Structures are given as structure tokens and as C-alpha cells.
mmCIF file of C-alpha atoms in Angstrom:
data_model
loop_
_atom_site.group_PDB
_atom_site.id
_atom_site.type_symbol
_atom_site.label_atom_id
_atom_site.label_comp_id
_atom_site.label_asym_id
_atom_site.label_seq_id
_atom_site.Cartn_x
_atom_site.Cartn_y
_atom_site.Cartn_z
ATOM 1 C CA UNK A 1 201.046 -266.038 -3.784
ATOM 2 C CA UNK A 2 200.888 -266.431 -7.603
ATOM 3 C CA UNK A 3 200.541 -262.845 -9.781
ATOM 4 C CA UNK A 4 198.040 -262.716 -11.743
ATOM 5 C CA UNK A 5 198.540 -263.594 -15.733
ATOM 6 C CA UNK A 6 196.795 -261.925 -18.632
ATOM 7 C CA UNK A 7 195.844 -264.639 -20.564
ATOM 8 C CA UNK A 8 194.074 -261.893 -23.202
ATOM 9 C CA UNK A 9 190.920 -262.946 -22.930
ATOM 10 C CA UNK A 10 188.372 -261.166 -20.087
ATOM 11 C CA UNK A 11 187.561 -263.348 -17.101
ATOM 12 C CA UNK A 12 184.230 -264.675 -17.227
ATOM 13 C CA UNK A 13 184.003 -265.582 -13.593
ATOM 14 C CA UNK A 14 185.169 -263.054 -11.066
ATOM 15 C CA UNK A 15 188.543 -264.223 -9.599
ATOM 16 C CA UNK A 16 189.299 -266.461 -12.563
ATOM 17 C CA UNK A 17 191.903 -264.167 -13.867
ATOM 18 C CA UNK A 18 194.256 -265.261 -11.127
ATOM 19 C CA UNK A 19 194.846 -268.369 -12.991
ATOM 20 C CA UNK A 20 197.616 -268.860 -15.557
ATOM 21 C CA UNK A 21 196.295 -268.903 -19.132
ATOM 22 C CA UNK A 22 196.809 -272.446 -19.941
ATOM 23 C CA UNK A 23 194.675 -273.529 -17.090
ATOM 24 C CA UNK A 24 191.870 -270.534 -18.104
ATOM 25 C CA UNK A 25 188.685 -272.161 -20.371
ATOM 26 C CA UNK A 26 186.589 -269.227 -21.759
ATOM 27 C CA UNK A 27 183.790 -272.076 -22.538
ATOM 28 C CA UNK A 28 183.941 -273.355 -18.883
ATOM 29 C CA UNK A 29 184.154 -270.258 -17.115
ATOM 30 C CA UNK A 30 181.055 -269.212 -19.572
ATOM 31 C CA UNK A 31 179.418 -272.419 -19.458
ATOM 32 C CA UNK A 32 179.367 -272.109 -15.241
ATOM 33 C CA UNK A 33 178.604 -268.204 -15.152
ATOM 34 C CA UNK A 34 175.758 -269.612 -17.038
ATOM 35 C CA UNK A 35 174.789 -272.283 -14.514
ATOM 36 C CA UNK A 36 175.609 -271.295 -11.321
ATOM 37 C CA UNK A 37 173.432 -269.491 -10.012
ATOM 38 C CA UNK A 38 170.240 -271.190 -11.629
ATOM 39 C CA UNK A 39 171.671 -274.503 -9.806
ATOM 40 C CA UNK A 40 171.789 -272.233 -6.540
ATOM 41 C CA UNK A 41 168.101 -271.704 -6.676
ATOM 42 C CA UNK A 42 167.248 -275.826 -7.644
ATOM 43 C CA UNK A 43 169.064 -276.388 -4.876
ATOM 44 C CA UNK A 44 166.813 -274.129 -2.628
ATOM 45 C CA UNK A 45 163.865 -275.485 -4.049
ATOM 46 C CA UNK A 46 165.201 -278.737 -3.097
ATOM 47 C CA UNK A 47 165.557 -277.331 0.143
ATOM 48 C CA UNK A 48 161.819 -275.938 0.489
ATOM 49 C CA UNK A 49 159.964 -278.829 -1.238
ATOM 50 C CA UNK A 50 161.765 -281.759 0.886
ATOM 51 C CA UNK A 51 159.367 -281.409 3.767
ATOM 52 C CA UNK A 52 156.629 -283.101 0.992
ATOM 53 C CA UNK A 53 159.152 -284.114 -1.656
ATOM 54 C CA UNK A 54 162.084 -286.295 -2.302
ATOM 55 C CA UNK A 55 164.880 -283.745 -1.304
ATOM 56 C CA UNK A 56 165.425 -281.431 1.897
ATOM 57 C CA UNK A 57 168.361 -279.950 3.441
ATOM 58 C CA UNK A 58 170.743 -282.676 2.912
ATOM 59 C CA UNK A 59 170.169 -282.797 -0.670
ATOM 60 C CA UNK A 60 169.363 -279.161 -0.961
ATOM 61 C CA UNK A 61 173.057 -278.859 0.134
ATOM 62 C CA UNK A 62 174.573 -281.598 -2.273
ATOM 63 C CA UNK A 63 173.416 -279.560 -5.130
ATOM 64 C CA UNK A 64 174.435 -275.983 -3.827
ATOM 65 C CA UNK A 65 178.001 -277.870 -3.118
ATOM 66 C CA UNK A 66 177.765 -279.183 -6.383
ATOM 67 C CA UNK A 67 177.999 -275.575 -7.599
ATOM 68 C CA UNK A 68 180.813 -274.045 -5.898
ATOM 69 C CA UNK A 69 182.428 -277.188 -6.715
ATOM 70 C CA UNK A 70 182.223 -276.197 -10.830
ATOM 71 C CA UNK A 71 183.173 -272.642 -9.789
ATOM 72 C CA UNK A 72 185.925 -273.718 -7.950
ATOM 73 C CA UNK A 73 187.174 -276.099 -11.199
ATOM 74 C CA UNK A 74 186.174 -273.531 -13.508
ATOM 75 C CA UNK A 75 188.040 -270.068 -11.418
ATOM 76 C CA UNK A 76 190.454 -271.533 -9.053
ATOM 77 C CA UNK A 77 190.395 -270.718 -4.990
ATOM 78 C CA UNK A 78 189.998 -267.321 -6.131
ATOM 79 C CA UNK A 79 186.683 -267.597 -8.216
ATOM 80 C CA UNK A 80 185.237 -269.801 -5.036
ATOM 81 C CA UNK A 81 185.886 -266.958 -2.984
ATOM 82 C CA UNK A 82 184.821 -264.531 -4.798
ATOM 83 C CA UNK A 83 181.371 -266.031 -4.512
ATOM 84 C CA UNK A 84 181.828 -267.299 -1.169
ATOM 85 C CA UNK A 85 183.802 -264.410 0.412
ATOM 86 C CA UNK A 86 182.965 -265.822 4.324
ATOM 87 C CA UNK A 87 184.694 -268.318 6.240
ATOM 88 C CA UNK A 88 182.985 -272.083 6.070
ATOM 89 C CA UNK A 89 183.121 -272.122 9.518
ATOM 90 C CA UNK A 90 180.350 -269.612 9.657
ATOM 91 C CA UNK A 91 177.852 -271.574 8.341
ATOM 92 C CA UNK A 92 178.693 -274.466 9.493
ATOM 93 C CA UNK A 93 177.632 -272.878 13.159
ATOM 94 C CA UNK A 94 174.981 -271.744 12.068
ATOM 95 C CA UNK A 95 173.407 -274.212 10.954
ATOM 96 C CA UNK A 96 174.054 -276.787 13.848
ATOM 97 C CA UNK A 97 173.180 -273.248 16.126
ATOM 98 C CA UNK A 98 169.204 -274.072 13.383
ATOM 99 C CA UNK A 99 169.453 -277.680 13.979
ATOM 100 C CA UNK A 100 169.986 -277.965 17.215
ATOM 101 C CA UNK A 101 168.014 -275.109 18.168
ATOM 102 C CA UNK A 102 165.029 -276.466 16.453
ATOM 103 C CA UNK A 103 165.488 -279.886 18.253
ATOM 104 C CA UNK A 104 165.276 -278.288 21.957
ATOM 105 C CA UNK A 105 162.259 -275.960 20.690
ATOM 106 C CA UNK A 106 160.082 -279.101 21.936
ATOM 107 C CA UNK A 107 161.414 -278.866 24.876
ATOM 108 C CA UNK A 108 160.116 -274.741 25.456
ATOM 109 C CA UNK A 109 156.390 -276.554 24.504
ATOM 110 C CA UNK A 110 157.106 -280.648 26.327
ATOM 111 C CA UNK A 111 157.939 -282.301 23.690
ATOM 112 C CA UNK A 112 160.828 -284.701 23.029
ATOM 113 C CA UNK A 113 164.040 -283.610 21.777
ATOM 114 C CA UNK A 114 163.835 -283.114 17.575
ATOM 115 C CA UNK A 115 159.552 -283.647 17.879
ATOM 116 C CA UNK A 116 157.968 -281.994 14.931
ATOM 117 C CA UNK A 117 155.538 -279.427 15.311
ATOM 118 C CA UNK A 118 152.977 -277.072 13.239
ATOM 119 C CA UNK A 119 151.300 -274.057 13.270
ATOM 120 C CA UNK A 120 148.469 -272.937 11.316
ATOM 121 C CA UNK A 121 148.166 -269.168 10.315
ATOM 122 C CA UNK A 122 145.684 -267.473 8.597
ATOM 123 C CA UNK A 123 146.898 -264.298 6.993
ATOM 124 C CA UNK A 124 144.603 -261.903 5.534
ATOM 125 C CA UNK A 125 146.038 -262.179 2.278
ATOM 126 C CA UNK A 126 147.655 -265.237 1.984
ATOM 127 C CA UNK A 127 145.000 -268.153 3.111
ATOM 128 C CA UNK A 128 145.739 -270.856 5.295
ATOM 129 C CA UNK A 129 149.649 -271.238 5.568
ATOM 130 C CA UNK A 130 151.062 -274.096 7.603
ATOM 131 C CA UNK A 131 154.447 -273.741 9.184
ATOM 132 C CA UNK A 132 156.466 -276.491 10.510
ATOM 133 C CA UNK A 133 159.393 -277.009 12.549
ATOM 134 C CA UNK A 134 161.130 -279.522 10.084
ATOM 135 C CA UNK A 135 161.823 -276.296 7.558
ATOM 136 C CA UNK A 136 164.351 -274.348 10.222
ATOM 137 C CA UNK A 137 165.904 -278.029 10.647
ATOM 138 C CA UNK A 138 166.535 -278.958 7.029
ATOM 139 C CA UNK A 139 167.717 -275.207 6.773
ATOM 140 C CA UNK A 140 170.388 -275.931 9.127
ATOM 141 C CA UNK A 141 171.297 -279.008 7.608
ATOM 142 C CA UNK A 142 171.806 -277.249 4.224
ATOM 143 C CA UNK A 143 173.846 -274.754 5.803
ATOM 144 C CA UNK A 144 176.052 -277.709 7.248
ATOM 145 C CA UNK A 145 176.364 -279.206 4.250
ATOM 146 C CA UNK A 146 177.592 -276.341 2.212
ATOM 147 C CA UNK A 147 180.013 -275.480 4.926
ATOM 148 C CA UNK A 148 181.487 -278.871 4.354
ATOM 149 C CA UNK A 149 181.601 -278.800 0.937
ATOM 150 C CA UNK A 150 183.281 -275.152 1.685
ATOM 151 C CA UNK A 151 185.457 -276.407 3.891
ATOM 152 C CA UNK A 152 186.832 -279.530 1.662
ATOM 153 C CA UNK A 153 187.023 -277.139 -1.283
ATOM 154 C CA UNK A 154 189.694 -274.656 0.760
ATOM 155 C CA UNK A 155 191.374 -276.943 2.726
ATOM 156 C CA UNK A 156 192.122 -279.648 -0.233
ATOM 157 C CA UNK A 157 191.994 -277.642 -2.811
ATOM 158 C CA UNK A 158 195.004 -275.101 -1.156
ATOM 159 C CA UNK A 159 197.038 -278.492 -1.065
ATOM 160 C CA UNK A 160 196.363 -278.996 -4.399
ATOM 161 C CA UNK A 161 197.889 -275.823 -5.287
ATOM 162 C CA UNK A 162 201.326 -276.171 -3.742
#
């Protein structure tokens, strides 16, 4: 395990300061701290308006991915886990635990395996809100997706360190 260098300049991401100065960018680390999390909600939105809308889980996923890919270029390992400090393994499961627990929800109702559903509520306060069983399923994907990405990102990138 490498010490960590001062390069003088403050880390902008948490975990960056681990690497050695000549691989530190103050504008990158910046530049991500910047966009990070504002591509971590488009990718939820993604996630939410794909039942209607070009996007869903899959995509939803992609983008979040996308983002702990630039923190990973932009901190190291040590910047990706300091945002992600859990396992990729964890939701991974849990979203094929969603996904496939959404598919045999047709089943508890006779259904088909993966058959859509809806409910209609009426909350006092809200209106008419419809709920459907495609939004749990596209959650899980997303989860599954960003595992992966997780997954890639630790296992590849540790090689790449050696």
C-alpha cells in the first residue's frame, strides 16, 4: 500500500490525496467535485422518467456509472471509495433480490412471470397517483448496473495499479 504524498495543494475530492502529485489535477478533481453529484441525480431522473420516457434503469445506471467512473479517474481507488464505501456485491443483490422479486409479484396476484401491473391511489393531498410495478424493476436494474460498473472499476482498476 502506497503512503500518501503531499503534493501541496488540498485534495478536492476526498481520497484523492492518496495519489502521488504528478498524477493529482486540481482542475479535474474540481471540475468532478463540481459534477458529480448533479450527474447522480440526472441519472435518477433517468431512472424515474423511463417508465414514460426514453431512459429507465438501464440507462439510469449508465449515467450514475458514468460518474464514479470520472471520480475514479479524477481520485484514484481511494476517491471511488470514498464515495462508494460498500462492497459492489451489495447492490448487485439487491437489485436482482428488486428484479426478480418484482417478476414473481404476478405470481402472488396470477399473473405471468415479469406481467406489469398498476395501482391507483388517491391520497388526500396528493391527487390521483398511479403506481406501477415496472418502477421497483428498473430500480433493480439500476442497482445492477452500478454494481457492475463498481465492480469493473475495483477489480480492473486494482490491476491497473500494480
Amino acid at each position: 500500500m502506497s503512503q500518501p504524498v503531499d503534493s501541496g495543494a488540498p485534495p478536492r475530492l476526498p481520497g484523492a490525496q492518496e495519489l502521488d502529485a504528478a498524477q493529482r489535477s486540481v482542475v479535474l478533481e474540481t471540475a468532478v467535485r463540481l459534477v458529480f453529484h448533479t450527474v447522480l441525480v440526472f441519472s435518477l431522473y433517468l431512472l424515474f422518467a423511463g417508465h414514460n420516457q426514453p431512459g429507465g434503469g438501464f440507462v439510469g445506471g449508465l449515467v450514475a456509472g458514468a460518474s464514479f467512473v470520472l471520480r475514479y479517474i479524477a481520485g484514484g481507488p481511494a476517491a471511488l471509495k470514498a464515495a462508494v464505501p460498500i462492497d459492489p456485491g451489495v447492490p448487485i443483490g439487491g437489485g436482482l433480490v428488486l428484479a426478480a422479486g418484482t417478476g414473481m409479484a404476478a405470481w402472488l396476484f396470477g399473473g405471468q412471470f415479469l406481467e406489469s401491473g398498476k395501482l391507483e391511489l388517491h391520497p388526500p393531498l396528493l391527487g390521483a397517483l398511479k403506481v406501477t410495478s415496472a418502477l421497483p424493476f428498473d430500480t433493480g436494474v439500476y442497482l445492477i448496473v452500478v454494481g457492475l460498473v463498481l465492480a469493473v472499476l475495483r477489480t480492473l482498476g486494482a490491476e491497473a495499479e500494480r
